[in-house]
mmCIF file of N, CA, C and O in Angstrom:
data_model
loop_
_atom_site.group_PDB
_atom_site.id
_atom_site.type_symbol
_atom_site.label_atom_id
_atom_site.label_comp_id
_atom_site.label_asym_id
_atom_site.label_seq_id
_atom_site.Cartn_x
_atom_site.Cartn_y
_atom_site.Cartn_z
ATOM 1 N N MET Y 1 7.498 22.113 52.445
ATOM 2 C CA MET Y 1 6.640 23.432 52.585
ATOM 3 C C MET Y 1 6.891 24.124 53.322
ATOM 4 O O MET Y 1 6.147 25.575 52.800
ATOM 5 N N THR Y 2 7.649 23.975 53.494
ATOM 6 C CA THR Y 2 7.510 24.648 55.262
ATOM 7 C C THR Y 2 9.271 25.852 54.257
ATOM 8 O O THR Y 2 8.757 26.921 54.164
ATOM 9 N N ARG Y 3 9.970 25.211 54.021
ATOM 10 C CA ARG Y 3 11.406 25.860 53.077
ATOM 11 C C ARG Y 3 10.419 27.206 52.167
ATOM 12 O O ARG Y 3 10.972 28.175 51.696
ATOM 13 N N VAL Y 4 9.515 26.364 51.332
ATOM 14 C CA VAL Y 4 8.843 27.669 50.332
ATOM 15 C C VAL Y 4 8.047 28.735 51.084
ATOM 16 O O VAL Y 4 8.190 29.781 50.581
ATOM 17 N N LEU Y 5 7.434 28.135 52.311
ATOM 18 C CA LEU Y 5 6.800 29.703 53.101
ATOM 19 C C LEU Y 5 7.680 30.521 53.980
ATOM 20 O O LEU Y 5 7.565 31.712 53.304
ATOM 21 N N ALA Y 6 8.937 30.145 53.928
ATOM 22 C CA ALA Y 6 9.607 31.264 54.223
ATOM 23 C C ALA Y 6 10.734 31.788 52.648
ATOM 24 O O ALA Y 6 10.864 33.024 53.375
ATOM 25 N N THR Y 7 10.764 31.136 51.536
ATOM 26 C CA THR Y 7 11.047 31.825 50.555
ATOM 27 C C THR Y 7 9.671 33.257 50.059
ATOM 28 O O THR Y 7 10.272 34.047 50.244
ATOM 29 N N ALA Y 8 8.728 32.650 50.034
ATOM 30 C CA ALA Y 8 7.389 33.410 49.967
ATOM 31 C C ALA Y 8 7.585 34.119 51.000
ATOM 32 O O ALA Y 8 6.834 35.161 50.682
ATOM 33 N N THR Y 9 7.990 33.975 52.293
ATOM 34 C CA THR Y 9 7.850 35.459 53.134
ATOM 35 C C THR Y 9 8.999 36.596 53.312
ATOM 36 O O THR Y 9 8.687 37.442 53.483
ATOM 37 N N THR Y 10 10.156 35.787 52.377
ATOM 38 C CA THR Y 10 10.856 36.591 52.292
ATOM 39 C C THR Y 10 10.713 37.908 50.877
ATOM 40 O O THR Y 10 10.581 38.622 51.136
ATOM 41 N N ALA Y 11 10.252 37.259 49.847
ATOM 42 C CA ALA Y 11 9.519 37.603 49.365
ATOM 43 C C ALA Y 11 8.286 38.948 49.423
ATOM 44 O O ALA Y 11 8.695 40.205 49.170
ATOM 45 N N LEU Y 12 7.684 38.333 50.044
ATOM 46 C CA LEU Y 12 6.805 38.966 50.595
ATOM 47 C C LEU Y 12 6.899 40.237 51.009
ATOM 48 O O LEU Y 12 6.167 41.618 51.073
ATOM 49 N N ALA Y 13 8.105 39.814 52.203
ATOM 50 C CA ALA Y 13 8.887 40.924 53.376
ATOM 51 C C ALA Y 13 9.063 42.843 52.310
ATOM 52 O O ALA Y 13 8.725 43.489 52.985
ATOM 53 N N THR Y 14 9.260 41.905 51.242
ATOM 54 C CA THR Y 14 10.543 43.032 50.362
ATOM 55 C C THR Y 14 8.496 44.195 49.291
ATOM 56 O O THR Y 14 9.343 44.956 49.473
ATOM 57 N N LEU Y 15 8.069 43.153 49.491
ATOM 58 C CA LEU Y 15 6.631 44.113 48.786
ATOM 59 C C LEU Y 15 5.641 44.992 49.590
ATOM 60 O O LEU Y 15 5.801 45.951 49.450
ATOM 61 N N ALA Y 16 5.924 44.175 50.917
ATOM 62 C CA ALA Y 16 5.196 44.567 52.180
ATOM 63 C C ALA Y 16 6.285 46.314 52.153
ATOM 64 O O ALA Y 16 5.507 46.743 52.550
ATOM 65 N N GLY Y 17 7.769 46.243 52.799
ATOM 66 C CA GLY Y 17 8.874 47.601 52.883
ATOM 67 C C GLY Y 17 8.102 48.259 52.049
ATOM 68 O O GLY Y 17 8.077 49.386 52.543
ATOM 69 N N LEU Y 18 8.203 48.396 50.573
ATOM 70 C CA LEU Y 18 7.927 49.157 49.739
ATOM 71 C C LEU Y 18 6.650 49.423 49.753
ATOM 72 O O LEU Y 18 6.398 50.706 49.368
ATOM 73 N N ALA Y 19 5.526 48.810 50.059
ATOM 74 C CA ALA Y 19 4.205 48.950 49.660
ATOM 75 C C ALA Y 19 3.875 50.366 51.357
ATOM 76 O O ALA Y 19 3.074 51.367 51.054
ATOM 77 N N VAL Y 20 4.313 49.424 52.165
ATOM 78 C CA VAL Y 20 4.645 50.774 53.018
ATOM 79 C C VAL Y 20 5.356 52.357 53.103
ATOM 80 O O VAL Y 20 4.929 53.158 53.222
ATOM 81 N N LEU Y 21 6.241 51.320 52.699
ATOM 82 C CA LEU Y 21 7.527 52.977 52.377
ATOM 83 C C LEU Y 21 6.334 53.639 51.054
ATOM 84 O O LEU Y 21 6.253 55.403 51.448
ATOM 85 N N VAL Y 22 5.345 53.766 50.427
ATOM 86 C CA VAL Y 22 4.918 54.279 49.300
ATOM 87 C C VAL Y 22 3.827 54.072 50.076
ATOM 88 O O VAL Y 22 3.478 56.535 49.853
ATOM 89 N N GLY Y 23 3.127 54.378 50.857
ATOM 90 C CA GLY Y 23 1.873 54.251 51.813
ATOM 91 C C GLY Y 23 2.399 55.753 52.561
ATOM 92 O O GLY Y 23 1.319 56.414 52.952
ATOM 93 N N THR Y 24 3.577 55.709 53.685
ATOM 94 C CA THR Y 24 3.300 56.259 54.471
ATOM 95 C C THR Y 24 4.488 57.590 54.450
ATOM 96 O O THR Y 24 4.726 58.351 54.840
ATOM 97 N N ARG Y 25 4.768 56.732 53.457
ATOM 98 C CA ARG Y 25 6.686 58.071 52.778
ATOM 99 C C ARG Y 25 7.307 57.990 54.208
ATOM 100 O O ARG Y 25 7.927 59.006 54.743
ATOM 101 N N SER Y 26 7.705 57.101 54.815
ATOM 102 C CA SER Y 26 8.341 56.780 56.389
ATOM 103 C C SER Y 26 9.291 55.747 55.609
ATOM 104 O O SER Y 26 8.644 54.792 55.794
ATOM 105 N N TRP Y 27 10.291 56.083 55.254
ATOM 106 C CA TRP Y 27 11.615 54.667 55.198
ATOM 107 C C TRP Y 27 11.608 54.692 56.873
ATOM 108 O O TRP Y 27 12.056 53.247 56.976
ATOM 109 N N ARG Y 28 11.982 54.615 57.685
ATOM 110 C CA ARG Y 28 12.087 54.426 59.136
ATOM 111 C C ARG Y 28 10.656 52.994 59.351
ATOM 112 O O ARG Y 28 11.215 51.851 59.911
ATOM 113 N N CYS Y 29 9.586 53.472 59.016
ATOM 114 C CA CYS Y 29 8.445 52.821 59.223
ATOM 115 C C CYS Y 29 8.723 51.442 58.383
ATOM 116 O O CYS Y 29 7.783 50.594 58.708
ATOM 117 N N ALA Y 30 9.217 51.559 56.631
ATOM 118 C CA ALA Y 30 9.350 51.099 55.810
ATOM 119 C C ALA Y 30 10.204 49.954 56.651
ATOM 120 O O ALA Y 30 10.147 48.899 56.595
ATOM 121 N N LEU Y 31 11.137 50.566 57.191
ATOM 122 C CA LEU Y 31 12.407 49.705 57.294
ATOM 123 C C LEU Y 31 12.294 48.746 58.946
ATOM 124 O O LEU Y 31 12.383 47.269 58.631
ATOM 125 N N ARG Y 32 10.818 48.941 59.582
ATOM 126 C CA ARG Y 32 10.801 48.089 60.678
ATOM 127 C C ARG Y 32 10.005 47.207 60.494
ATOM 128 O O ARG Y 32 10.081 45.868 60.649
ATOM 129 N N VAL Y 33 9.165 47.527 59.545
ATOM 130 C CA VAL Y 33 8.260 45.969 58.295
ATOM 131 C C VAL Y 33 9.158 44.761 58.443
ATOM 132 O O VAL Y 33 8.878 44.192 58.134
ATOM 133 N N LEU Y 34 10.376 45.704 57.501
ATOM 134 C CA LEU Y 34 10.581 45.089 56.349
ATOM 135 C C LEU Y 34 11.983 43.375 57.467
ATOM 136 O O LEU Y 34 11.763 42.834 57.132
ATOM 137 N N LEU Y 35 12.502 44.293 58.893
ATOM 138 C CA LEU Y 35 12.885 43.824 59.673
ATOM 139 C C LEU Y 35 12.069 42.688 59.737
ATOM 140 O O LEU Y 35 12.787 41.913 60.126
ATOM 141 N N ASP Y 36 10.851 43.046 60.143
ATOM 142 C CA ASP Y 36 10.493 42.674 61.471
ATOM 143 C C ASP Y 36 10.035 40.669 60.068
ATOM 144 O O ASP Y 36 10.407 39.969 60.773
ATOM 145 N N LEU Y 37 9.921 40.821 59.105
ATOM 146 C CA LEU Y 37 9.441 40.278 58.451
ATOM 147 C C LEU Y 37 10.208 39.510 57.535
ATOM 148 O O LEU Y 37 9.951 38.269 57.436
ATOM 149 N N LEU Y 38 11.527 39.610 58.031
ATOM 150 C CA LEU Y 38 12.625 38.756 57.525
ATOM 151 C C LEU Y 38 13.096 38.606 58.432
ATOM 152 O O LEU Y 38 13.704 36.793 58.458
ATOM 153 N N THR Y 39 13.244 38.892 59.342
ATOM 154 C CA THR Y 39 13.118 37.863 60.745
ATOM 155 C C THR Y 39 12.027 36.985 61.227
ATOM 156 O O THR Y 39 12.431 35.508 61.571
ATOM 157 N N ALA Y 40 10.775 37.207 60.814
ATOM 158 C CA ALA Y 40 9.361 36.041 60.314
ATOM 159 C C ALA Y 40 10.915 34.776 59.573
ATOM 160 O O ALA Y 40 10.336 33.962 59.706
ATOM 161 N N ALA Y 41 10.373 35.499 58.307
ATOM 162 C CA ALA Y 41 11.634 34.572 57.497
ATOM 163 C C ALA Y 41 12.291 33.044 57.915
ATOM 164 O O ALA Y 41 12.547 32.386 57.570
ATOM 165 N N GLY Y 42 13.494 34.343 58.754
ATOM 166 C CA GLY Y 42 14.064 33.009 59.210
ATOM 167 C C GLY Y 42 14.376 32.202 59.764
ATOM 168 O O GLY Y 42 14.832 30.998 60.276
ATOM 169 N N LEU Y 43 13.222 33.182 61.429
ATOM 170 C CA LEU Y 43 12.739 32.058 62.265
ATOM 171 C C LEU Y 43 11.788 30.688 61.205
ATOM 172 O O LEU Y 43 11.195 29.262 61.648
ATOM 173 N N LEU Y 44 11.169 31.033 60.485
ATOM 174 C CA LEU Y 44 10.525 29.655 59.264
ATOM 175 C C LEU Y 44 11.478 29.040 58.916
ATOM 176 O O LEU Y 44 10.813 27.163 58.733
ATOM 177 N N ARG Y 45 13.142 29.660 58.092
ATOM 178 C CA ARG Y 45 14.139 28.725 57.927
ATOM 179 C C ARG Y 45 14.028 27.404 58.872
ATOM 180 O O ARG Y 45 14.959 26.685 58.184
ATOM 181 N N LEU Y 46 14.297 27.910 59.921
ATOM 182 C CA LEU Y 46 15.311 27.708 61.908
ATOM 183 C C LEU Y 46 13.811 25.968 61.651
ATOM 184 O O LEU Y 46 14.447 25.784 61.633
ATOM 185 N N ALA Y 47 12.453 26.792 61.000
ATOM 186 C CA ALA Y 47 11.667 25.424 61.581
ATOM 187 C C ALA Y 47 11.966 23.868 60.528
ATOM 188 O O ALA Y 47 11.629 22.633 61.325
ATOM 189 N N VAL Y 48 13.270 24.221 59.571
ATOM 190 C CA VAL Y 48 12.884 23.770 58.615
ATOM 191 C C VAL Y 48 14.481 22.946 58.917
ATOM 192 O O VAL Y 48 14.599 21.428 58.807
ATOM 193 N N ASP Y 49 15.374 23.771 59.116
ATOM 194 C CA ASP Y 49 16.707 23.092 60.142
ATOM 195 C C ASP Y 49 17.472 23.309 61.027
ATOM 196 O O ASP Y 49 17.153 24.862 60.986
ATOM 197 N N GLN Y 50 16.973 22.182 61.638
ATOM 198 C CA GLN Y 50 17.305 22.712 63.071
ATOM 199 C C GLN Y 50 18.648 21.840 63.874
ATOM 200 O O GLN Y 50 19.248 20.823 63.360
ATOM 201 N N GLY Y 51 19.501 23.209 63.703
ATOM 202 C CA GLY Y 51 20.822 22.629 63.744
ATOM 203 C C GLY Y 51 21.851 23.307 64.894
ATOM 204 O O GLY Y 51 20.701 25.005 64.459
ATOM 205 N N TRP Y 52 22.633 23.170 65.120
ATOM 206 C CA TRP Y 52 23.458 24.356 66.071
ATOM 207 C C TRP Y 52 23.989 25.535 64.938
ATOM 208 O O TRP Y 52 23.910 27.157 65.170
ATOM 209 N N ALA Y 53 24.237 25.349 63.820
ATOM 210 C CA ALA Y 53 24.559 26.398 62.612
ATOM 211 C C ALA Y 53 23.711 27.551 62.296
ATOM 212 O O ALA Y 53 23.510 28.386 61.938
ATOM 213 N N GLU Y 54 21.740 26.687 62.227
ATOM 214 C CA GLU Y 54 21.176 27.310 61.234
ATOM 215 C C GLU Y 54 20.291 28.564 63.054
ATOM 216 O O GLU Y 54 19.835 29.238 62.819
ATOM 217 N N LEU Y 55 20.507 27.396 63.676
ATOM 218 C CA LEU Y 55 20.087 28.026 65.283
ATOM 219 C C LEU Y 55 21.110 29.510 65.554
ATOM 220 O O LEU Y 55 20.726 30.572 65.821
ATOM 221 N N ALA Y 56 22.619 29.534 64.915
ATOM 222 C CA ALA Y 56 23.472 30.551 65.192
ATOM 223 C C ALA Y 56 22.988 31.791 64.455
ATOM 224 O O ALA Y 56 22.945 33.264 64.737
ATOM 225 N N ALA Y 57 23.031 31.594 63.236
ATOM 226 C CA ALA Y 57 22.334 32.132 62.500
ATOM 227 C C ALA Y 57 21.407 33.349 62.182
ATOM 228 O O ALA Y 57 21.481 33.692 62.372
ATOM 229 N N ALA Y 58 19.918 32.363 63.076
ATOM 230 C CA ALA Y 58 18.773 33.015 63.242
ATOM 231 C C ALA Y 58 19.495 34.094 64.732
ATOM 232 O O ALA Y 58 18.651 34.737 64.692
ATOM 233 N N ALA Y 59 19.963 34.247 65.393
ATOM 234 C CA ALA Y 59 20.483 34.027 65.972
ATOM 235 C C ALA Y 59 21.306 35.326 65.827
ATOM 236 O O ALA Y 59 20.303 37.176 66.752
ATOM 237 N N ALA Y 60 21.760 35.410 64.865
ATOM 238 C CA ALA Y 60 22.470 37.191 64.828
ATOM 239 C C ALA Y 60 21.637 37.350 63.820
ATOM 240 O O ALA Y 60 22.051 39.045 63.521
ATOM 241 N N ILE Y 61 21.238 37.230 62.882
ATOM 242 C CA ILE Y 61 19.811 37.857 62.279
ATOM 243 C C ILE Y 61 18.989 38.934 63.316
ATOM 244 O O ILE Y 61 18.629 39.766 63.451
ATOM 245 N N VAL Y 62 18.355 38.219 64.598
ATOM 246 C CA VAL Y 62 17.803 39.160 65.482
ATOM 247 C C VAL Y 62 18.549 39.828 65.944
ATOM 248 O O VAL Y 62 18.203 40.780 65.731
ATOM 249 N N LEU Y 63 19.854 39.840 66.289
ATOM 250 C CA LEU Y 63 20.744 40.365 66.892
ATOM 251 C C LEU Y 63 21.241 42.007 66.068
ATOM 252 O O LEU Y 63 21.194 42.961 66.607
ATOM 253 N N LEU Y 64 21.151 41.732 65.043
ATOM 254 C CA LEU Y 64 21.697 42.664 64.140
ATOM 255 C C LEU Y 64 20.786 43.487 63.262
ATOM 256 O O LEU Y 64 20.569 44.619 63.789
ATOM 257 N N ARG Y 65 19.434 42.835 63.481
ATOM 258 C CA ARG Y 65 18.098 44.348 63.497
ATOM 259 C C ARG Y 65 18.050 44.360 64.530
ATOM 260 O O ARG Y 65 17.501 45.819 64.540
ATOM 261 N N ARG Y 66 18.274 44.076 65.639
ATOM 262 C CA ARG Y 66 18.087 44.757 67.017
ATOM 263 C C ARG Y 66 18.817 45.971 66.737
ATOM 264 O O ARG Y 66 18.412 47.029 66.855
ATOM 265 N N MET Y 67 20.285 46.074 66.538
ATOM 266 C CA MET Y 67 21.455 46.249 66.528
ATOM 267 C C MET Y 67 21.117 47.546 65.494
ATOM 268 O O MET Y 67 21.664 48.710 66.422
ATOM 269 N N LEU Y 68 20.857 47.324 64.128
ATOM 270 C CA LEU Y 68 20.186 48.172 62.882
ATOM 271 C C LEU Y 68 19.448 49.404 63.477
ATOM 272 O O LEU Y 68 19.154 50.585 63.375
ATOM 273 N N TRP Y 69 18.342 48.443 64.268
ATOM 274 C CA TRP Y 69 17.482 49.794 64.794
ATOM 275 C C TRP Y 69 17.612 50.719 65.593
ATOM 276 O O TRP Y 69 16.987 51.697 65.828
ATOM 277 N N ALA Y 70 18.028 50.206 66.377
ATOM 278 C CA ALA Y 70 18.638 50.238 68.128
ATOM 279 C C ALA Y 70 19.604 51.749 67.146
ATOM 280 O O ALA Y 70 19.524 53.350 67.537
ATOM 281 N N ALA Y 71 20.299 51.414 66.536
ATOM 282 C CA ALA Y 71 21.390 52.398 65.816
ATOM 283 C C ALA Y 71 20.475 54.310 64.806
ATOM 284 O O ALA Y 71 21.332 54.295 65.026
ATOM 285 N N LEU Y 72 19.119 53.329 64.122
ATOM 286 C CA LEU Y 72 18.927 54.106 63.322
ATOM 287 C C LEU Y 72 18.089 55.181 64.585
ATOM 288 O O LEU Y 72 17.685 56.177 63.868
ATOM 289 N N THR Y 73 17.401 54.720 65.531
ATOM 290 C CA THR Y 73 16.254 55.288 66.406
ATOM 291 C C THR Y 73 16.902 55.707 67.374
ATOM 292 O O THR Y 73 16.617 57.394 68.004
ATOM 293 N N GLY Y 74 18.553 55.833 67.942
ATOM 294 C CA GLY Y 74 18.854 57.414 68.591
ATOM 295 C C GLY Y 74 19.335 56.100 70.019
ATOM 296 O O GLY Y 74 19.105 56.980 70.643
ATOM 297 N N ALA Y 75 18.888 55.147 69.612
ATOM 298 C CA ALA Y 75 18.162 54.293 71.756
ATOM 299 C C ALA Y 75 19.409 53.018 71.780
ATOM 300 O O ALA Y 75 18.577 52.117 72.157
ATOM 301 N N ALA Y 76 20.492 53.456 71.125
ATOM 302 C CA ALA Y 76 20.994 52.321 72.015
ATOM 303 C C ALA Y 76 21.372 51.994 73.022
ATOM 304 O O ALA Y 76 21.308 50.799 73.034
ATOM 305 N N GLN Y 77 21.399 52.646 73.557
ATOM 306 C CA GLN Y 77 21.567 52.375 75.100
ATOM 307 C C GLN Y 77 19.988 53.231 76.255
ATOM 308 O O GLN Y 77 20.342 54.274 76.062
ATOM 309 N N PRO Y 78 19.960 52.365 76.852
ATOM 310 C CA PRO Y 78 18.679 53.375 77.277
ATOM 311 C C PRO Y 78 19.398 54.735 78.641
ATOM 312 O O PRO Y 78 20.394 54.702 79.641
ATOM 313 N N ARG Y 79 18.888 55.437 78.583
ATOM 314 C CA ARG Y 79 19.093 56.159 79.839
ATOM 315 C C ARG Y 79 18.834 55.930 81.067
ATOM 316 O O ARG Y 79 17.833 55.359 81.590
ATOM 317 N N LEU Y 80 19.692 56.136 81.995
ATOM 318 C CA LEU Y 80 19.192 56.366 82.894
ATOM 319 C C LEU Y 80 18.751 56.951 84.124
ATOM 320 O O LEU Y 80 18.953 58.363 83.536
ATOM 321 N N SER Y 81 17.425 56.476 84.684
ATOM 322 C CA SER Y 81 16.495 57.520 85.368
ATOM 323 C C SER Y 81 17.976 58.256 86.848
ATOM 324 O O SER Y 81 18.460 57.736 87.265
ATOM 325 N N ALA Y 82 16.992 59.455 86.967
ATOM 326 C CA ALA Y 82 17.620 59.654 88.625
ATOM 327 C C ALA Y 82 18.082 58.853 89.551
ATOM 328 O O ALA Y 82 19.061 58.513 90.658
ATOM 329 N N ALA Y 83 16.672 57.818 90.010
ATOM 330 C CA ALA Y 83 17.307 56.849 90.635
ATOM 331 C C ALA Y 83 18.069 56.303 90.586
ATOM 332 O O ALA Y 83 18.775 56.318 91.811
ATOM 333 N N SER Y 84 18.393 55.210 89.884
ATOM 334 C CA SER Y 84 19.447 54.471 88.932
ATOM 335 C C SER Y 84 20.550 55.342 89.286
ATOM 336 O O SER Y 84 21.627 54.457 89.336
ATOM 337 N N SER Y 85 20.491 56.408 88.640
ATOM 338 C CA SER Y 85 21.561 56.991 88.524
ATOM 339 C C SER Y 85 22.642 57.696 90.363
ATOM 340 O O SER Y 85 23.314 57.919 90.469
ATOM 341 N N GLY Y 86 21.703 56.883 91.166
ATOM 342 C CA GLY Y 86 22.177 58.161 92.394
ATOM 343 C C GLY Y 86 21.933 59.178 92.716
ATOM 344 O O GLY Y 86 22.149 59.515 94.103
ATOM 345 N N GLN Y 87 21.597 60.122 92.014
ATOM 346 C CA GLN Y 87 21.268 61.645 92.569
ATOM 347 C C GLN Y 87 19.136 60.955 92.938
ATOM 348 O O GLN Y 87 18.629 60.290 93.028
ATOM 349 N N GLU Y 88 19.570 61.876 93.818
ATOM 350 C CA GLU Y 88 17.823 62.875 94.284
ATOM 351 C C GLU Y 88 17.232 62.763 94.161
ATOM 352 O O GLU Y 88 17.161 63.737 92.524
ATOM 353 N N ASP Y 89 16.041 62.206 94.096
ATOM 354 C CA ASP Y 89 14.628 62.812 92.955
ATOM 355 C C ASP Y 89 13.769 63.993 94.479
ATOM 356 O O ASP Y 89 12.811 63.304 95.133
ATOM 357 N N HIS Y 90 13.901 65.486 94.322
ATOM 358 C CA HIS Y 90 13.451 66.573 94.762
ATOM 359 C C HIS Y 90 11.924 66.417 94.770
ATOM 360 O O HIS Y 90 11.469 67.159 95.849
ATOM 361 N N HIS Y 91 11.970 65.811 93.366
ATOM 362 C CA HIS Y 91 10.217 66.466 93.477
ATOM 363 C C HIS Y 91 9.497 65.192 94.108
ATOM 364 O O HIS Y 91 8.008 65.631 94.088
ATOM 365 N N LEU Y 92 9.613 64.170 94.525
ATOM 366 C CA LEU Y 92 8.994 63.403 95.067
ATOM 367 C C LEU Y 92 8.686 63.370 96.976
ATOM 368 O O LEU Y 92 9.605 64.435 97.474
ATOM 369 N N PRO Y 93 7.169 63.252 97.047
ATOM 370 C CA PRO Y 93 7.178 64.187 98.303
ATOM 371 C C PRO Y 93 7.100 62.762 99.852
ATOM 372 O O PRO Y 93 7.792 62.085 99.374
ATOM 373 N N LEU Y 94 7.149 63.571 100.520
ATOM 374 C CA LEU Y 94 8.277 63.123 101.935
ATOM 375 C C LEU Y 94 7.064 62.276 102.566
ATOM 376 O O LEU Y 94 5.446 62.877 102.568
ATOM 377 N N ARG Y 95 7.402 61.121 103.489
ATOM 378 C CA ARG Y 95 6.096 60.468 103.910
ATOM 379 C C ARG Y 95 6.388 60.672 105.552
ATOM 380 O O ARG Y 95 7.481 61.114 106.038
#
């Protein structure tokens, strides 16, 4: 039953991604929806086949999804704030 649900989620993820693309005309938004739903399908498959290989595959899918999204949005590494980079914050009031 769960295997069928995972397969249906994968098929519906593609349809949902296409619907978002047509509705919003934003490929980034459509890709985000597609990747999130494919992650959900992978986790449903993990619920069926519980083993180290399946767990490693699910972790790889999540990591790939996060890396792809970070590369597309240009947010691969968070920027350091002035306080954490050792620079002084001169705009802060003194006590």
